[in-house]
C-alpha cells in the first residue's frame, strides 16, 4: 500500500530549499540523535525518543511539526511521540510490523512518503535484525540522496541483534549497501569512535578507515557530530558491510578460532566480536 504523506502545504519563500543544513541533529539522552528535517517553516522529525529537544528546536526556529517518522519501537526512539502529537497534531509514520505508542500510517517495504514543500521523497525499506520490524527511509531531499536508518547501520558499525538473526541483518545491510555511494547516512547514535576502534582491530591496515577516524576524533574534540557518513564511506570502512572481503573474513575467522563457511557466518562472528570488544 503506497503511503503519501499529503502534508499541509503553505506559501514558502522560493529561495528556501532543504539542503544538508536543513537536516539538523537534535541531541537526546547521552548519544541519540533525533533528525529534524526543515525548510525554515515546517518540519519532520525522525525517531524522537524525547520530546524536549524537538520542542526546543521548534520554538527556537518557529517551526510547525507536520510529521514524525519512526524506524522501530525502542523507547529511546519513540518516547517523545505522544507528547509531540498532543502538542502539534503531527501525523506519525512507522513500521507496520511493530507495536508503537502512536502510528497513523503503517509502513511496509516500498511505501512512499513525499512532501513537495520539503522537497522530500522517501521509500521504505524493511531492514529486520536489530528489531523484527525495523524499517529505514531512503530517497532524496532537495535532490540529495539520504538514508535514515535508525539502529540498523551505524558509522563503522551496525545495531545489535535483539530480535533478528545474523542472516536477516546481513540481508538488511545489503539493501542499504546497494544505495548510491553518495547517500548521506543519518543513523541514530553517536557510536562512531567506539565503532572505529573495533573496525581498526578488524582491518588495521585500512588507510581510508584511519583517515576517517582522525577526522571523527577531531569532530568530537570540537563537540561536533561525526554524522552523517555516506554509503561510500561505509563500504570502504565498515566491517559489517565488508564481510565478503577476504581480509575481513580472515580476521573474523582468526578471532572466532574456527572456520567460517559463508558470509553470514562471517557476519555473525563480527557481531559477536563487536559485542565483546572493549
Coordinates of C-alpha atoms in Angstrom, one line a residue:
X1 CA 0.0 0.0 0.0
X2 CA 1.7 3.2 -1.1
X3 CA 1.6 5.9 1.6
X4 CA 1.7 9.5 0.6
X5 CA 2.1 12.0 3.4
X6 CA -0.4 14.5 2.0
X7 CA 1.2 17.0 4.3
X8 CA -0.3 20.5 4.5
X9 CA 1.3 22.9 2.1
X10 CA 1.6 26.7 2.5
X11 CA 3.3 29.6 0.8
X12 CA 7.1 29.3 1.0
X13 CA 9.9 31.6 0.1
X14 CA 11.0 30.1 -3.3
X15 CA 14.7 30.6 -2.2
X16 CA 14.3 28.5 0.9
X17 CA 15.4 25.0 0.0
X18 CA 16.2 22.0 2.0
X19 CA 20.0 21.4 1.7
X20 CA 22.2 19.3 4.0
X21 CA 21.9 22.2 6.5
X22 CA 18.2 21.6 6.5
X23 CA 18.7 18.2 8.3
X24 CA 19.6 19.2 11.8
X25 CA 20.8 16.8 14.6
X26 CA 19.0 17.2 17.9
X27 CA 20.8 15.6 20.8
X28 CA 18.8 13.3 23.1
X29 CA 19.8 11.1 26.1
X30 CA 23.6 10.5 26.1
X31 CA 24.3 9.6 22.5
X32 CA 21.0 9.7 20.5
X33 CA 20.3 11.9 17.5
X34 CA 16.8 13.0 16.6
X35 CA 17.0 14.2 12.9
X36 CA 14.9 17.3 12.2
X37 CA 14.2 18.0 8.5
X38 CA 13.1 21.5 7.8
X39 CA 12.7 24.2 5.1
X40 CA 12.6 27.0 7.6
X41 CA 8.8 27.0 8.4
X42 CA 7.7 23.3 8.6
X43 CA 9.5 20.2 9.9
X44 CA 9.5 16.5 10.2
X45 CA 11.5 14.6 12.8
X46 CA 12.9 11.1 12.8
X47 CA 12.8 8.9 15.9
X48 CA 12.0 11.4 18.7
X49 CA 13.0 9.5 21.8
X50 CA 12.5 12.6 23.9
X51 CA 10.0 15.4 23.3
X52 CA 12.0 18.3 24.9
X53 CA 14.8 18.6 22.3
X54 CA 12.2 18.7 19.5
X55 CA 10.0 21.2 21.4
X56 CA 13.0 23.5 21.9
X57 CA 14.1 23.3 18.3
X58 CA 10.5 24.1 17.1
X59 CA 10.2 27.1 19.4
X60 CA 13.7 28.4 18.7
X61 CA 13.2 28.2 14.9
X62 CA 9.5 29.0 14.9
X63 CA 8.7 25.7 13.0
X64 CA 5.5 23.8 12.7
X65 CA 5.9 20.0 13.1
X66 CA 3.9 18.1 10.5
X67 CA 5.2 14.6 10.6
X68 CA 7.1 12.1 12.8
X69 CA 8.9 9.2 11.1
X70 CA 9.7 6.1 13.3
X71 CA 12.1 3.3 12.4
X72 CA 11.4 0.9 15.3
X73 CA 9.7 0.6 18.6
X74 CA 12.6 1.0 21.1
X75 CA 11.8 3.6 23.8
X76 CA 14.8 5.8 23.0
X77 CA 13.3 6.3 19.5
X78 CA 9.6 6.7 20.4
X79 CA 9.5 8.1 23.9
X80 CA 8.6 11.6 22.9
X81 CA 6.0 10.8 20.3
X82 CA 2.8 11.0 22.4
X83 CA 3.8 14.4 23.9
X84 CA 4.7 15.8 20.5
X85 CA 1.5 14.6 18.9
X86 CA -0.6 16.1 21.7
X87 CA 1.2 19.4 21.2
X88 CA 1.4 19.6 17.4
X89 CA -1.0 17.2 15.9
X90 CA 1.8 15.8 13.7
X91 CA 1.0 12.6 11.8
X92 CA 3.0 9.6 12.8
X93 CA 4.5 7.1 10.2
X94 CA 6.1 3.9 11.5
X95 CA 6.7 0.2 10.7
X96 CA 3.7 -1.9 10.2
X97 CA 5.3 -4.9 11.9
X98 CA 5.9 -3.2 15.3
X99 CA 3.8 -2.0 18.3
X100 CA 4.2 1.7 18.6
X101 CA 2.7 4.3 21.0
X102 CA 1.0 6.1 18.1
X103 CA 1.1 5.2 14.4
X104 CA -1.3 6.9 11.9
X105 CA 0.3 5.4 8.8
X106 CA 1.7 1.9 9.0
X107 CA 4.5 1.4 6.5
X108 CA 5.9 -1.6 4.7
X109 CA 8.6 -2.3 2.0
X110 CA 8.2 0.0 -1.0
X111 CA 5.8 2.5 0.6
X112 CA 6.5 6.2 -0.2
X113 CA 6.5 9.4 1.8
X114 CA 6.5 12.6 -0.2
X115 CA 6.4 16.3 0.6
X116 CA 6.7 18.9 -2.1
X117 CA 7.4 21.7 0.3
X118 CA 10.3 19.9 1.9
X119 CA 11.3 18.6 -1.5
X120 CA 11.3 15.2 0.1
X121 CA 10.7 11.8 -1.4
X122 CA 11.5 8.7 0.7
X123 CA 10.9 5.0 0.1
X124 CA 10.5 2.5 2.9
X125 CA 13.0 -0.4 3.3
X126 CA 12.3 -3.3 5.6
X127 CA 15.5 -4.0 7.5
X128 CA 14.9 -6.5 10.2
X129 CA 17.7 -7.5 12.5
X130 CA 18.0 -5.0 15.3
X131 CA 14.3 -5.5 15.8
X132 CA 11.9 -7.7 13.9
X133 CA 10.0 -4.9 12.1
X134 CA 12.7 -2.3 11.8
X135 CA 12.4 0.0 8.7
X136 CA 14.6 2.6 7.1
X137 CA 13.8 5.6 4.9
X138 CA 15.8 6.1 1.7
X139 CA 15.4 8.6 -1.0
X140 CA 16.1 12.3 -1.7
X141 CA 15.7 15.7 0.0
X142 CA 16.2 18.6 -2.4
X143 CA 17.7 16.2 -4.9
X144 CA 20.4 14.9 -2.5
X145 CA 20.4 11.2 -1.6
X146 CA 19.7 10.4 2.0
X147 CA 19.1 7.5 4.3
X148 CA 17.5 7.5 7.8
X149 CA 18.4 4.1 9.1
X150 CA 17.7 4.2 12.9
X151 CA 19.7 1.5 14.6
X152 CA 20.4 -0.8 11.6
X153 CA 23.5 0.8 10.2
X154 CA 25.9 3.0 12.2
X155 CA 29.1 4.8 11.1
X156 CA 31.6 1.8 11.0
X157 CA 29.1 -0.4 12.8
X158 CA 25.6 -1.8 12.9
X159 CA 22.9 -2.5 15.5
X160 CA 22.9 -5.4 17.9
X161 CA 20.6 -8.3 17.1
X162 CA 17.9 -8.0 19.7
X163 CA 15.1 -9.7 17.7
X164 CA 16.6 -10.8 14.4
X165 CA 19.1 -13.2 13.1
X166 CA 22.5 -12.7 11.5
X167 CA 21.1 -13.8 8.1
X168 CA 18.3 -11.2 8.4
X169 CA 20.7 -8.4 9.4
X170 CA 23.2 -9.3 6.7
X171 CA 20.4 -9.1 4.1
X172 CA 19.2 -5.8 5.6
X173 CA 22.6 -4.3 5.4
X174 CA 22.9 -5.5 1.8
X175 CA 19.8 -3.4 0.9
X176 CA 21.5 -0.3 2.4
X177 CA 24.8 -1.1 0.8
X178 CA 23.1 -1.1 -2.6
X179 CA 22.1 2.5 -2.3
X180 CA 24.1 5.1 -4.2
X181 CA 27.6 5.7 -2.8
X182 CA 26.9 9.4 -2.2
X183 CA 23.9 8.7 0.0
X184 CA 24.2 10.5 3.3
X185 CA 23.7 8.1 6.2
X186 CA 21.8 9.6 9.1
X187 CA 21.9 7.0 11.9
X188 CA 20.5 7.4 15.4
X189 CA 23.5 7.2 17.7
X190 CA 26.9 8.8 18.1
X191 CA 28.8 5.5 18.3
X192 CA 31.4 6.3 15.7
X193 CA 34.6 6.5 17.6
X194 CA 34.0 3.2 19.6
X195 CA 32.9 1.5 16.3
X196 CA 36.1 2.7 14.6
X197 CA 38.3 1.4 17.4
X198 CA 36.8 -2.0 16.8
X199 CA 37.0 -1.7 13.0
X200 CA 40.7 -0.8 13.2
X201 CA 41.1 -4.1 15.1
X202 CA 39.5 -5.9 12.2
X203 CA 41.3 -4.1 9.5
X204 CA 44.4 -2.4 11.0
X205 CA 45.9 -1.6 7.5
X206 CA 42.7 0.1 6.2
X207 CA 44.1 3.6 5.3
X208 CA 40.7 5.0 4.4
X209 CA 39.4 4.0 7.9
X210 CA 42.5 5.5 9.6
X211 CA 41.9 8.9 7.8
X212 CA 38.2 8.8 8.6
X213 CA 39.0 8.0 12.3
X214 CA 41.3 11.0 12.5
X215 CA 38.6 13.3 11.2
X216 CA 36.0 11.9 13.5
X217 CA 38.2 12.3 16.5
X218 CA 38.7 16.0 15.6
X219 CA 35.0 16.4 15.1
X220 CA 34.2 15.0 18.6
X221 CA 37.0 17.1 20.2
X222 CA 35.3 20.1 18.7
X223 CA 31.9 19.0 20.0
X224 CA 30.6 18.3 16.5
X225 CA 28.6 15.2 15.3
X226 CA 30.5 12.7 13.2
X227 CA 27.4 12.2 11.2
X228 CA 26.2 11.8 8.5
X229 CA 28.6 9.3 7.0
X230 CA 27.9 8.0 3.4
X231 CA 27.3 4.7 1.9
X232 CA 30.6 5.0 0.1
X233 CA 32.5 5.5 3.4
X234 CA 30.7 2.6 4.9
X235 CA 31.6 0.3 2.0
X236 CA 35.2 1.3 2.4
X237 CA 35.4 1.1 6.2
X238 CA 32.6 -0.7 7.9
X239 CA 33.4 -4.4 8.6
X240 CA 29.8 -5.4 8.7
X241 CA 29.4 -4.3 5.0
X242 CA 32.8 -5.9 4.2
X243 CA 32.1 -9.4 5.4
X244 CA 32.8 -10.7 1.9
X245 CA 36.2 -9.1 1.7
X246 CA 38.9 -11.7 2.2
X247 CA 40.8 -9.6 4.8
X248 CA 37.7 -9.1 6.9
X249 CA 36.7 -12.8 6.6
X250 CA 40.2 -13.9 7.6
X251 CA 40.2 -11.6 10.6
X252 CA 36.8 -12.8 11.8
X253 CA 37.9 -16.4 11.5
X254 CA 41.1 -15.7 13.4
X255 CA 39.1 -14.0 16.2
X256 CA 36.5 -16.8 16.3
X257 CA 39.2 -19.5 16.1
X258 CA 37.1 -21.6 13.7
X259 CA 36.4 -21.9 10.0
X260 CA 33.7 -19.6 8.8
X261 CA 32.0 -21.1 5.8
X262 CA 29.9 -18.3 4.3
X263 CA 29.4 -14.5 4.6
X264 CA 26.6 -14.9 7.1
X265 CA 28.9 -16.9 9.4
X266 CA 31.5 -14.1 9.0
X267 CA 28.9 -11.5 9.8
X268 CA 27.8 -13.4 12.9
X269 CA 31.4 -13.7 14.1
X270 CA 31.9 -10.0 13.5
X271 CA 28.8 -9.1 15.5
X272 CA 29.9 -11.4 18.4
X273 CA 33.4 -9.8 18.2
X274 CA 31.9 -6.3 18.4
X275 CA 29.6 -7.3 21.3
X276 CA 32.6 -8.4 23.3
X277 CA 35.1 -5.7 22.2
X278 CA 36.5 -3.4 24.9

